[in-house]
Amino acid sequence: MTEATRFTIFGSTGDLTYRKLLPALYQLEARGLLASGLTITCVGRKPLTAVTYVATARPWIEKGSRFRVDPEIFARFEARFRYVEMEITQVEDYDLLVDESEGDHLYYFAVAPAYFEPIARNLKEAGVLNQGTHRVILEKPFGEDETHARHLNTVLTDIFGESNLYRIDHYLGKEMIQNILAIRFANRLFEGIWNRNFIKEIQITAAETIGVENRGPYYEKAGAIQDMVQNHLLQLLSYVLMDPPTSRSEEAIQRQQSDIIRSLSVTEMVLGQYSANGELKGYREESKVDPQSVTETFVALKLGSSHEKFIGVPIYLRTGKRLDQKATTITVLFKTPSSPLFDNLKSHQEMLIIKIQPDEGIYFRFNAKKPGTDQTINPVMMNFCQSCIYENRINTPEAYERLLGDALRHDKTLFTGWDMVELTWQFASALSAFKTKHGVMLQLYPANTDGPQAAQDLLHHTGSTWIRSDITEEAYAL
Ligand SMILES: NC(=O)c1ccc[n+]([C@@H]2O[C@H](COP(=O)([O-])OP(=O)(O)OC[C@H]3O[C@@H](n4cnc5c(N)ncnc54)[C@H](OP(=O)(O)O)[C@@H]3O)[C@@H](O)[C@H]2O)c1
């Protein structure tokens, strides 16, 4: 297997490239993981040169890289760059990308999915794919809806072949998501109780404090369901529920994930949109957003799974922008044991929280006896802070760094196969159908709050509440 020799970015002047891809590539450079012959070709329609492009990119790299930028390493990195000014929809311009070498070419489509097909067709038609090997990393969302995703998949598979398609969901590159499998399958303690006999409910929250920022046109089309649920949250949920895979291969893991996605059904839905609050603008006042927009910036769902281990276990997902906390967490709440020995067991819920970001760690709350002669139960906790322990010791790679490094080495394990993409689109279509059938109305919530009241009510009527990530900071006095 040859090492990649040319890495080409379509959409090189976009937010994703500046904020994520270039810092990730620089980090790989700093770790000595970029092959000496690798060149980085940035395709854009702005009139730039390699020198002016890198000068524009440098502050982003300095800001986004987890390493301080070292002049010597940066000089080596800068020397790899080539900038090609072209219009990605014009096939004639692709002559500029023809490379007669037998090398391995890796393309990154960091553009809206509507451009995936024209770029792929133009690469083929212009003869760029005639020499060497050609692989593509495809940003999410893969397609604009279920039908478009299917069409796109046929076109891209015809041109490149499934084995050369790397569909990225950067959540899978996050250390704590990989850790879910270790927590579950490397501990008898948890795997033995990972079923409906012990689990009362599961909650997954992906809360952001930021608004839509400068991504209005994209977000107007996608909304929270396509931006977060259809990919990241379903990936997370399938890692939480899946049966043990038979191997570490991409196929074995995704087979189990797919079984979970197939087993899901939605029973309740709340959609919200943030409104102005003090200094903070409402979604409809954001730049390039329709002042009458009905796009959801918040979604809360109650789901069920027909997987035999989880029948009857309510699964709650919620995600939103402009909420009052930034946290992605998975919370597993356990059923209360019945014991005649203690009076107040019911009021203290045992729970396991897996903290994905920004804090990384595992919080486990369980019951112990309050010291003294009475039989009062007090919750106690174990709080493992992964980021505190490892950060300064082994420099955990960030998600894009990990995934780009994997793609350069031809490792597809953490990239999403077509089956999963298709199933998650089907799930998104089922959500749309549910919304229409039940006439789910958009609820406004003030920016910097916990989301619409209806999302709280979703749980209240089962006697539960959303567990906030800051619960892990609470101390329980003995
Ligand atoms: N930003 C993120 O954090 C993020 C995260 C996950 C996924 N994504 C996905 O990544 C993709 C890119 O997102 P983004 O936020 O980087 O978008 P963006 O900031 O709008 O950038 C889009 C890029 O595409 C280029 N482009 C658009 N039309 C073009 C054309 N006709 N010819 C040549 N270049 C053209 C733009 O070039 P100009 O500069 O010339 O306009 C720019 O470089 C989207 O699919 C998005 O959903 C983004």
PDB file of C-alpha atoms in Angstrom, residues 141-328:
ATOM      1  CA  PRO A 141     -23.714  15.581   5.489  1.00  0.00           C
ATOM      2  CA  PHE A 142     -23.405  12.859   2.863  1.00  0.00           C
ATOM      3  CA  GLY A 143     -26.185  14.115   0.591  1.00  0.00           C
ATOM      4  CA  GLU A 144     -28.990  16.598   1.099  1.00  0.00           C
ATOM      5  CA  ASP A 145     -31.691  14.029   1.844  1.00  0.00           C
ATOM      6  CA  GLU A 146     -32.229  10.286   1.618  1.00  0.00           C
ATOM      7  CA  THR A 147     -32.868  10.275  -2.144  1.00  0.00           C
ATOM      8  CA  HIS A 148     -29.921  12.525  -2.923  1.00  0.00           C
ATOM      9  CA  ALA A 149     -27.633  10.472  -0.647  1.00  0.00           C
ATOM     10  CA  ARG A 150     -28.548   7.301  -2.546  1.00  0.00           C
ATOM     11  CA  HIS A 151     -27.945   8.917  -5.916  1.00  0.00           C
ATOM     12  CA  LEU A 152     -24.663  10.378  -4.738  1.00  0.00           C
ATOM     13  CA  ASN A 153     -23.531   7.050  -3.441  1.00  0.00           C
ATOM     14  CA  THR A 154     -24.180   5.381  -6.796  1.00  0.00           C
ATOM     15  CA  VAL A 155     -22.255   8.085  -8.657  1.00  0.00           C
ATOM     16  CA  LEU A 156     -19.289   8.097  -6.274  1.00  0.00           C
ATOM     17  CA  THR A 157     -19.092   4.330  -6.025  1.00  0.00           C
ATOM     18  CA  ASP A 158     -19.088   4.085  -9.829  1.00  0.00           C
ATOM     19  CA  ILE A 159     -16.271   6.577 -10.128  1.00  0.00           C
ATOM     20  CA  PHE A 160     -14.061   5.664  -7.154  1.00  0.00           C
ATOM     21  CA  GLY A 161     -15.318   2.315  -5.767  1.00  0.00           C
ATOM     22  CA  GLU A 162     -16.662   1.888  -2.228  1.00  0.00           C
ATOM     23  CA  SER A 163     -13.246   0.964  -0.814  1.00  0.00           C
ATOM     24  CA  ASN A 164     -11.910   4.389  -1.821  1.00  0.00           C
ATOM     25  CA  LEU A 165     -14.706   6.401  -0.182  1.00  0.00           C
ATOM     26  CA  TYR A 166     -13.992   7.715   3.314  1.00  0.00           C
ATOM     27  CA  ARG A 167     -17.193   9.220   4.743  1.00  0.00           C
ATOM     28  CA  ILE A 168     -16.172  11.240   7.734  1.00  0.00           C
ATOM     29  CA  ASP A 169     -18.086  11.830  10.942  1.00  0.00           C
ATOM     30  CA  HIS A 170     -15.496  13.509  13.120  1.00  0.00           C
ATOM     31  CA  TYR A 171     -17.311  12.398  16.279  1.00  0.00           C
ATOM     32  CA  LEU A 172     -15.911   8.939  15.656  1.00  0.00           C
ATOM     33  CA  GLY A 173     -12.397  10.353  15.960  1.00  0.00           C
ATOM     34  CA  LYS A 174     -13.070  11.589  19.469  1.00  0.00           C
ATOM     35  CA  GLU A 175     -11.168   9.733  22.121  1.00  0.00           C
ATOM     36  CA  MET A 176     -14.099   9.289  24.512  1.00  0.00           C
ATOM     37  CA  ILE A 177     -16.304   7.820  21.824  1.00  0.00           C
ATOM     38  CA  GLN A 178     -13.732   5.164  21.161  1.00  0.00           C
ATOM     39  CA  ASN A 179     -13.611   4.761  24.908  1.00  0.00           C
ATOM     40  CA  ILE A 180     -17.332   3.838  25.046  1.00  0.00           C
ATOM     41  CA  LEU A 181     -16.431   0.459  23.593  1.00  0.00           C
ATOM     42  CA  ALA A 182     -13.662  -0.014  26.164  1.00  0.00           C
ATOM     43  CA  ILE A 183     -15.920   0.999  29.055  1.00  0.00           C
ATOM     44  CA  ARG A 184     -18.594  -1.397  27.878  1.00  0.00           C
ATOM     45  CA  PHE A 185     -16.646  -4.374  26.607  1.00  0.00           C
ATOM     46  CA  ALA A 186     -13.508  -4.283  28.759  1.00  0.00           C
ATOM     47  CA  ASN A 187     -15.439  -4.287  32.046  1.00  0.00           C
ATOM     48  CA  ARG A 188     -17.577  -7.139  33.287  1.00  0.00           C
ATOM     49  CA  LEU A 189     -19.013  -4.638  35.747  1.00  0.00           C
ATOM     50  CA  PHE A 190     -20.842  -2.638  33.112  1.00  0.00           C
ATOM     51  CA  GLU A 191     -21.524  -5.099  30.337  1.00  0.00           C
ATOM     52  CA  GLY A 192     -23.313  -7.463  32.703  1.00  0.00           C
ATOM     53  CA  ILE A 193     -25.880  -4.821  33.627  1.00  0.00           C
ATOM     54  CA  TRP A 194     -26.203  -3.218  30.198  1.00  0.00           C
ATOM     55  CA  ASN A 195     -29.799  -4.234  29.563  1.00  0.00           C
ATOM     56  CA  ARG A 196     -33.407  -3.528  30.414  1.00  0.00           C
ATOM     57  CA  ASN A 197     -33.294  -5.468  33.678  1.00  0.00           C
ATOM     58  CA  PHE A 198     -30.950  -2.874  35.133  1.00  0.00           C
ATOM     59  CA  ILE A 199     -31.158   0.232  32.976  1.00  0.00           C
ATOM     60  CA  LYS A 200     -34.048   2.595  33.638  1.00  0.00           C
ATOM     61  CA  GLU A 201     -33.352   5.093  30.886  1.00  0.00           C
ATOM     62  CA  ILE A 202     -30.645   6.501  28.650  1.00  0.00           C
ATOM     63  CA  GLN A 203     -30.097  10.165  27.896  1.00  0.00           C
ATOM     64  CA  ILE A 204     -27.764  11.656  25.322  1.00  0.00           C
ATOM     65  CA  THR A 205     -27.258  15.413  25.280  1.00  0.00           C
ATOM     66  CA  ALA A 206     -25.176  17.429  22.828  1.00  0.00           C
ATOM     67  CA  ALA A 207     -25.573  21.018  23.975  1.00  0.00           C
ATOM     68  CA  GLU A 208     -23.840  24.002  22.419  1.00  0.00           C
ATOM     69  CA  THR A 209     -23.665  27.559  23.728  1.00  0.00           C
ATOM     70  CA  ILE A 210     -22.813  29.044  20.332  1.00  0.00           C
ATOM     71  CA  GLY A 211     -25.477  30.084  17.846  1.00  0.00           C
ATOM     72  CA  VAL A 212     -25.414  29.418  14.137  1.00  0.00           C
ATOM     73  CA  GLU A 213     -22.507  31.875  13.657  1.00  0.00           C
ATOM     74  CA  ASN A 214     -21.653  32.431   9.986  1.00  0.00           C
ATOM     75  CA  ARG A 215     -23.148  29.123   8.807  1.00  0.00           C
ATOM     76  CA  GLY A 216     -26.688  30.411   8.226  1.00  0.00           C
ATOM     77  CA  PRO A 217     -27.159  29.171   4.630  1.00  0.00           C
ATOM     78  CA  TYR A 218     -26.016  25.649   5.526  1.00  0.00           C
ATOM     79  CA  TYR A 219     -27.978  25.511   8.771  1.00  0.00           C
ATOM     80  CA  GLU A 220     -31.179  26.827   7.207  1.00  0.00           C
ATOM     81  CA  LYS A 221     -31.253  23.687   5.072  1.00  0.00           C
ATOM     82  CA  ALA A 222     -29.975  21.228   7.643  1.00  0.00           C
ATOM     83  CA  GLY A 223     -31.449  22.247  11.015  1.00  0.00           C
ATOM     84  CA  ALA A 224     -30.542  20.424  14.204  1.00  0.00           C
ATOM     85  CA  ILE A 225     -31.898  17.071  12.994  1.00  0.00           C
ATOM     86  CA  GLN A 226     -29.584  16.822  10.002  1.00  0.00           C
ATOM     87  CA  ASP A 227     -26.719  18.716  11.600  1.00  0.00           C
ATOM     88  CA  MET A 228     -26.520  16.639  14.776  1.00  0.00           C
ATOM     89  CA  VAL A 229     -29.071  13.835  15.161  1.00  0.00           C
ATOM     90  CA  GLN A 230     -28.760  12.116  11.812  1.00  0.00           C
ATOM     91  CA  ASN A 231     -25.022  11.622  12.210  1.00  0.00           C
ATOM     92  CA  HIS A 232     -23.333  12.351  15.550  1.00  0.00           C
ATOM     93  CA  LEU A 233     -26.130  11.412  17.947  1.00  0.00           C
ATOM     94  CA  LEU A 234     -27.039   8.230  16.101  1.00  0.00           C
ATOM     95  CA  GLN A 235     -23.378   7.237  16.041  1.00  0.00           C
ATOM     96  CA  LEU A 236     -23.188   7.800  19.786  1.00  0.00           C
ATOM     97  CA  LEU A 237     -26.403   5.960  20.491  1.00  0.00           C
ATOM     98  CA  SER A 238     -25.392   2.971  18.404  1.00  0.00           C
ATOM     99  CA  TYR A 239     -22.088   2.752  20.310  1.00  0.00           C
ATOM    100  CA  VAL A 240     -24.045   2.801  23.563  1.00  0.00           C
ATOM    101  CA  LEU A 241     -26.509   0.055  22.585  1.00  0.00           C
ATOM    102  CA  MET A 242     -24.710  -2.222  20.152  1.00  0.00           C
ATOM    103  CA  ASP A 243     -23.884  -5.849  20.832  1.00  0.00           C
ATOM    104  CA  PRO A 244     -20.188  -6.721  21.091  1.00  0.00           C
ATOM    105  CA  PRO A 245     -18.606  -6.747  17.618  1.00  0.00           C
ATOM    106  CA  THR A 246     -16.767  -9.904  16.640  1.00  0.00           C
ATOM    107  CA  SER A 247     -13.636  -7.976  15.653  1.00  0.00           C
ATOM    108  CA  ARG A 248     -12.259  -4.443  15.442  1.00  0.00           C
ATOM    109  CA  SER A 249     -12.896  -4.261  11.709  1.00  0.00           C
ATOM    110  CA  GLU A 250     -15.007  -1.466  10.263  1.00  0.00           C
ATOM    111  CA  GLU A 251     -17.500  -4.049   8.933  1.00  0.00           C
ATOM    112  CA  ALA A 252     -17.919  -5.882  12.241  1.00  0.00           C
ATOM    113  CA  ILE A 253     -18.482  -2.677  14.217  1.00  0.00           C
ATOM    114  CA  GLN A 254     -20.823  -1.120  11.678  1.00  0.00           C
ATOM    115  CA  ARG A 255     -22.876  -4.300  11.393  1.00  0.00           C
ATOM    116  CA  GLN A 256     -23.711  -4.017  15.093  1.00  0.00           C
ATOM    117  CA  GLN A 257     -24.314  -0.279  14.838  1.00  0.00           C
ATOM    118  CA  SER A 258     -26.659  -0.804  11.912  1.00  0.00           C
ATOM    119  CA  ASP A 259     -28.700  -3.341  13.889  1.00  0.00           C
ATOM    120  CA  ILE A 260     -29.279  -0.692  16.520  1.00  0.00           C
ATOM    121  CA  ILE A 261     -30.309   2.030  14.087  1.00  0.00           C
ATOM    122  CA  ARG A 262     -32.758  -0.411  12.502  1.00  0.00           C
ATOM    123  CA  SER A 263     -34.254  -1.154  15.919  1.00  0.00           C
ATOM    124  CA  LEU A 264     -35.125   2.465  16.738  1.00  0.00           C
ATOM    125  CA  SER A 265     -38.504   4.137  16.653  1.00  0.00           C
ATOM    126  CA  VAL A 266     -39.542   7.601  17.714  1.00  0.00           C
ATOM    127  CA  THR A 267     -42.402   8.136  20.144  1.00  0.00           C
ATOM    128  CA  GLU A 268     -42.134  11.840  21.030  1.00  0.00           C
ATOM    129  CA  MET A 269     -40.492  14.897  19.527  1.00  0.00           C
ATOM    130  CA  VAL A 270     -39.923  18.509  20.569  1.00  0.00           C
ATOM    131  CA  LEU A 271     -38.517  21.062  18.152  1.00  0.00           C
ATOM    132  CA  GLY A 272     -37.268  24.468  19.235  1.00  0.00           C
ATOM    133  CA  GLN A 273     -35.617  27.596  17.910  1.00  0.00           C
ATOM    134  CA  TYR A 274     -33.673  30.143  19.960  1.00  0.00           C
ATOM    135  CA  SER A 275     -35.075  33.633  20.313  1.00  0.00           C
ATOM    136  CA  ALA A 276     -33.268  36.814  21.346  1.00  0.00           C
ATOM    137  CA  ASN A 277     -32.233  37.169  24.957  1.00  0.00           C
ATOM    138  CA  GLY A 278     -30.511  40.368  26.070  1.00  0.00           C
ATOM    139  CA  GLU A 279     -27.431  40.889  23.920  1.00  0.00           C
ATOM    140  CA  LEU A 280     -27.893  37.544  22.198  1.00  0.00           C
ATOM    141  CA  LYS A 281     -29.657  37.537  18.839  1.00  0.00           C
ATOM    142  CA  GLY A 282     -32.477  35.177  18.029  1.00  0.00           C
ATOM    143  CA  TYR A 283     -31.908  32.657  15.234  1.00  0.00           C
ATOM    144  CA  ARG A 284     -34.128  34.642  12.837  1.00  0.00           C
ATOM    145  CA  GLU A 285     -31.945  37.735  13.294  1.00  0.00           C
ATOM    146  CA  GLU A 286     -28.733  35.895  12.456  1.00  0.00           C
ATOM    147  CA  SER A 287     -26.886  36.719   9.239  1.00  0.00           C
ATOM    148  CA  LYS A 288     -28.190  34.979   6.082  1.00  0.00           C
ATOM    149  CA  VAL A 289     -31.135  33.415   7.951  1.00  0.00           C
ATOM    150  CA  ASP A 290     -34.726  33.883   6.789  1.00  0.00           C
ATOM    151  CA  PRO A 291     -36.434  36.291   9.260  1.00  0.00           C
ATOM    152  CA  GLN A 292     -39.420  33.908   9.213  1.00  0.00           C
ATOM    153  CA  SER A 293     -37.341  30.741   9.370  1.00  0.00           C
ATOM    154  CA  VAL A 294     -38.945  27.631  10.844  1.00  0.00           C
ATOM    155  CA  THR A 295     -35.659  25.712  10.977  1.00  0.00           C
ATOM    156  CA  GLU A 296     -35.162  23.938  14.288  1.00  0.00           C
ATOM    157  CA  THR A 297     -32.073  24.791  16.342  1.00  0.00           C
ATOM    158  CA  PHE A 298     -33.122  22.372  19.081  1.00  0.00           C
ATOM    159  CA  VAL A 299     -34.534  18.882  19.043  1.00  0.00           C
ATOM    160  CA  ALA A 300     -35.461  16.515  21.838  1.00  0.00           C
ATOM    161  CA  LEU A 301     -36.619  12.995  21.099  1.00  0.00           C
ATOM    162  CA  LYS A 302     -37.977  10.074  23.013  1.00  0.00           C
ATOM    163  CA  LEU A 303     -37.038   6.842  21.265  1.00  0.00           C
ATOM    164  CA  GLY A 304     -37.554   3.168  21.832  1.00  0.00           C
ATOM    165  CA  SER A 305     -35.500   0.216  20.626  1.00  0.00           C
ATOM    166  CA  SER A 306     -36.847  -3.178  19.607  1.00  0.00           C
ATOM    167  CA  HIS A 307     -33.493  -4.792  20.434  1.00  0.00           C
ATOM    168  CA  GLU A 308     -34.330  -7.510  22.954  1.00  0.00           C
ATOM    169  CA  LYS A 309     -31.920  -6.088  25.529  1.00  0.00           C
ATOM    170  CA  PHE A 310     -33.513  -2.650  25.495  1.00  0.00           C
ATOM    171  CA  ILE A 311     -37.227  -3.166  24.897  1.00  0.00           C
ATOM    172  CA  GLY A 312     -39.088  -0.752  27.163  1.00  0.00           C
ATOM    173  CA  VAL A 313     -36.026   1.373  28.004  1.00  0.00           C
ATOM    174  CA  PRO A 314     -36.783   5.004  27.111  1.00  0.00           C
ATOM    175  CA  ILE A 315     -34.001   6.701  25.193  1.00  0.00           C
ATOM    176  CA  TYR A 316     -33.912  10.488  25.227  1.00  0.00           C
ATOM    177  CA  LEU A 317     -31.784  12.493  22.823  1.00  0.00           C
ATOM    178  CA  ARG A 318     -31.471  16.245  22.783  1.00  0.00           C
ATOM    179  CA  THR A 319     -29.276  18.712  21.035  1.00  0.00           C
ATOM    180  CA  GLY A 320     -29.437  22.425  20.538  1.00  0.00           C
ATOM    181  CA  LYS A 321     -27.650  25.653  19.867  1.00  0.00           C
ATOM    182  CA  ARG A 322     -27.501  28.660  22.209  1.00  0.00           C
ATOM    183  CA  LEU A 323     -28.163  26.581  25.282  1.00  0.00           C
ATOM    184  CA  ASP A 324     -26.809  27.514  28.687  1.00  0.00           C
ATOM    185  CA  GLN A 325     -24.133  24.816  28.758  1.00  0.00           C
ATOM    186  CA  LYS A 326     -21.637  23.303  26.352  1.00  0.00           C
ATOM    187  CA  ALA A 327     -21.526  19.591  26.941  1.00  0.00           C
ATOM    188  CA  THR A 328     -21.879  16.296  25.140  1.00  0.00           C
TER     189      THR A 328
END
